[in-house]
Each structure stands twice: as structure tokens, then as C-alpha cells.
Coordinates of C-alpha atoms in Angstrom, one line a residue:
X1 CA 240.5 99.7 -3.2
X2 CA 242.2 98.1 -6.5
X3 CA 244.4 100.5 -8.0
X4 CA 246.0 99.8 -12.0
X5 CA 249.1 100.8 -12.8
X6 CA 249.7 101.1 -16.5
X7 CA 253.1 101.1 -18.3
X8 CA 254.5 100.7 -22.4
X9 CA 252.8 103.3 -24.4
X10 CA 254.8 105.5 -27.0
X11 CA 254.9 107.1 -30.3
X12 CA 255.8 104.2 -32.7
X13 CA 255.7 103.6 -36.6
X14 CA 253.4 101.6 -38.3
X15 CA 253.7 98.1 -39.1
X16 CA 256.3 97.9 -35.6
X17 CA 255.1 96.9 -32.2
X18 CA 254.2 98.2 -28.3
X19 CA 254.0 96.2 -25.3
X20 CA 251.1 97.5 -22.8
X21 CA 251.5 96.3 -19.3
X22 CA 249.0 96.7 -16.5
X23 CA 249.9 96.0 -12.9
X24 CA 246.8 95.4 -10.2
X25 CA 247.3 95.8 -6.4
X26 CA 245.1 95.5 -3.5
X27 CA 243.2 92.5 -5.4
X28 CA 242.3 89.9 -3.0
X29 CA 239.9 87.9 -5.1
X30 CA 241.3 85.0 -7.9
X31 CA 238.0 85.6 -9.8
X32 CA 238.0 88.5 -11.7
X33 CA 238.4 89.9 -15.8
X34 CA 241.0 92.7 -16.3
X35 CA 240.4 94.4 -20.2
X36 CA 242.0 96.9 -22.3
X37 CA 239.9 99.5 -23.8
X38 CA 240.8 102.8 -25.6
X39 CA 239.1 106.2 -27.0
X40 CA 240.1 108.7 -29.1
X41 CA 238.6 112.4 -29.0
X42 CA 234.9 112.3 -29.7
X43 CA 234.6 108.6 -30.1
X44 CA 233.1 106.1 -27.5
X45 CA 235.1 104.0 -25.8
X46 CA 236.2 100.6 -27.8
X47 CA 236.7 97.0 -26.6
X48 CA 240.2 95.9 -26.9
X49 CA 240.8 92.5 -25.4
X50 CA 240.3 90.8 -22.0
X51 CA 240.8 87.8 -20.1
X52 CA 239.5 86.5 -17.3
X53 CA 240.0 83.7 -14.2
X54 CA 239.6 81.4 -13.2
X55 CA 239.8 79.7 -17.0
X56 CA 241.8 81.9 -18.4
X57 CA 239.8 82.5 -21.4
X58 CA 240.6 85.5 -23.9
X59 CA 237.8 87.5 -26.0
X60 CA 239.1 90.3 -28.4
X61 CA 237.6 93.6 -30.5
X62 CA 237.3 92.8 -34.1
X63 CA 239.7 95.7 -35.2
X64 CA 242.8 93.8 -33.3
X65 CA 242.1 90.2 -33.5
X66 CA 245.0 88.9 -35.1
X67 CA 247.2 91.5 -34.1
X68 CA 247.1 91.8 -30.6
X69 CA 247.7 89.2 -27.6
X70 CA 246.2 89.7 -24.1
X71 CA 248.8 87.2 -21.1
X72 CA 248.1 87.2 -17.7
X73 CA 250.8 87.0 -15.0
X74 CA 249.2 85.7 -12.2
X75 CA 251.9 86.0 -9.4
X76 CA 252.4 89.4 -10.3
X77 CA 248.5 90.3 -10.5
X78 CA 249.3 92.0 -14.1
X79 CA 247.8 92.4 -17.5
X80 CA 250.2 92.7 -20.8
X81 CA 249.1 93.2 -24.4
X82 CA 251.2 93.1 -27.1
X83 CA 250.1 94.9 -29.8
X84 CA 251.8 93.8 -33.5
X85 CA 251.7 95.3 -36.9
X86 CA 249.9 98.9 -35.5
X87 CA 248.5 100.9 -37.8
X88 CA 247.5 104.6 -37.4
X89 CA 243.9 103.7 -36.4
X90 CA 245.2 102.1 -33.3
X91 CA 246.3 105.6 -32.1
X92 CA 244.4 106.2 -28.8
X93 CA 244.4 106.4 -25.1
X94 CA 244.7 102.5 -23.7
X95 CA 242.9 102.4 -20.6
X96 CA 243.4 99.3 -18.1
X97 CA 240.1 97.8 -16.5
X98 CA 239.3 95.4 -13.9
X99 CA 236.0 93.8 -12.6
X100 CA 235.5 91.3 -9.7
X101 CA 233.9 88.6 -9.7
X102 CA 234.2 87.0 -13.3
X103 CA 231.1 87.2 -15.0
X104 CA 229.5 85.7 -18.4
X105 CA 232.0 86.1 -21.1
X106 CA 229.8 87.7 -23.4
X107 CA 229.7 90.9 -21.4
X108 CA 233.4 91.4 -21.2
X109 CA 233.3 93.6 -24.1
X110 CA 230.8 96.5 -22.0
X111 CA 232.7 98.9 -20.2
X112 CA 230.0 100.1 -17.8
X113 CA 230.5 96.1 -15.9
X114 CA 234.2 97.3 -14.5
X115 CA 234.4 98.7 -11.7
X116 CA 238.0 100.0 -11.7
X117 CA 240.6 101.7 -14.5
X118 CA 243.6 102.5 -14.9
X119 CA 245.2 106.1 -15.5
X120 CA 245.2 105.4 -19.3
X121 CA 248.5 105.4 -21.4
X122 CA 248.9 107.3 -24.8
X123 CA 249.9 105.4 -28.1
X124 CA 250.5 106.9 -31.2
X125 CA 251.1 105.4 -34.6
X126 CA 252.6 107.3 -36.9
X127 CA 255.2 107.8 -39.7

């Protein structure tokens, strides 16, 4: 059973920054994609960013490209996004996901192909 562990969200200002980190035990397998989605009341869930390995290879929402980074630590089993220049439309629940094995990278961005989240973590942007 994978459990995610998430960590970094706040209440922050716009144009400032928030580091998200997402931590992954009990995964055996070195061929998996672990994502960041978030929600807001009443709206679907939106794609945030993901990566996946082995490759490496990063795919991001079009409301954050530019401004956000998905890294990988891969001894630690760990997610981090770094989120830049918020604004108050990035205000939401982040929730961590992970999916084993990789699959086609154009299906990264559906939430129903991962089979595990995190606990989600709250950021707020605000003056």
C-alpha cells in the first residue's frame, strides 16, 4: 500500500512563492508518474504537473506552465513543486498522486489513471 505524505502549503501573497513537497513510501516499483492536482469548491479537479520514470520527462497544466517546476528526488521517493509568481487563482487544495507502472505521457493529465493520493494540502493566495 503506497502511502503520500504531503508538506509546504500556506497562506502567501501574490506574486511570492510555496514549495509543495510530496514524500512516497512503500513504493517498490522504479516505473511509476507521481502528479500534482488541485480543486477548489465546486470545480473539477485540475491538472497541475507530473513527472514520471524511468525518463524523467515533465508535462504541465496550461494555467502554471512557466510558473511552476515539478523535481523528483529519487533516493528519497519524493515529489517537490515549486510554485513562483502565485496569483489568487492558484488558491486551492494540492493533492499529491501516484500511478504504477508509467504509462503514455499523454494520459498523465487524467486523474481517474492514479491509483493513490495524498491527504491534500491547502494554499491560499492572497493580499
Amino acid at each position: 500500500q503506497v502511502t503520500l505524505v504531503e508538506s509546504g502549503g500556506g497562506f502567501v501573497q501574490p506574486g511570492t512563492s510555496l514549495r509543495l513537497s510530496c514524500v512516497a513510501s512503500e513504493v517498490s516499483s522504479n516505473s511509476y508518474v507521481m502528479a500534482w492536482f488541485r480543486q477548489t469548491p465546486g470545480k473539477e479537479r485540475e491538472f497541475v504537473a507530473a513527472v514520471g520514470w524511468p525518463g524523467g520527462s515533465e508535462a504541465y497544466g496550461d494555467s502554471v506552465k512557466g510558473r511552476f517546476t515539478i523535481s523528483r528526488d529519487r533516493v528519497n521517493r519524493a515529489v517537490h513543486l515549486q510554485m513562483n509568481n502565485l496569483k489568487p487563482e492558484d488558491t486551492a487544495v494540492y493533492s499529491c498522486a501516484y500511478r504504477s507502472p508509467r504509462i503514455i505521457f499523454g494520459r498523465w493529465r487524467d486523474d481517474s489513471v492514479y491509483a493513490y493520493w495524498g491527504q491534500g494540502s491547502q494554499v491560499t493566495v492572497s493580499s
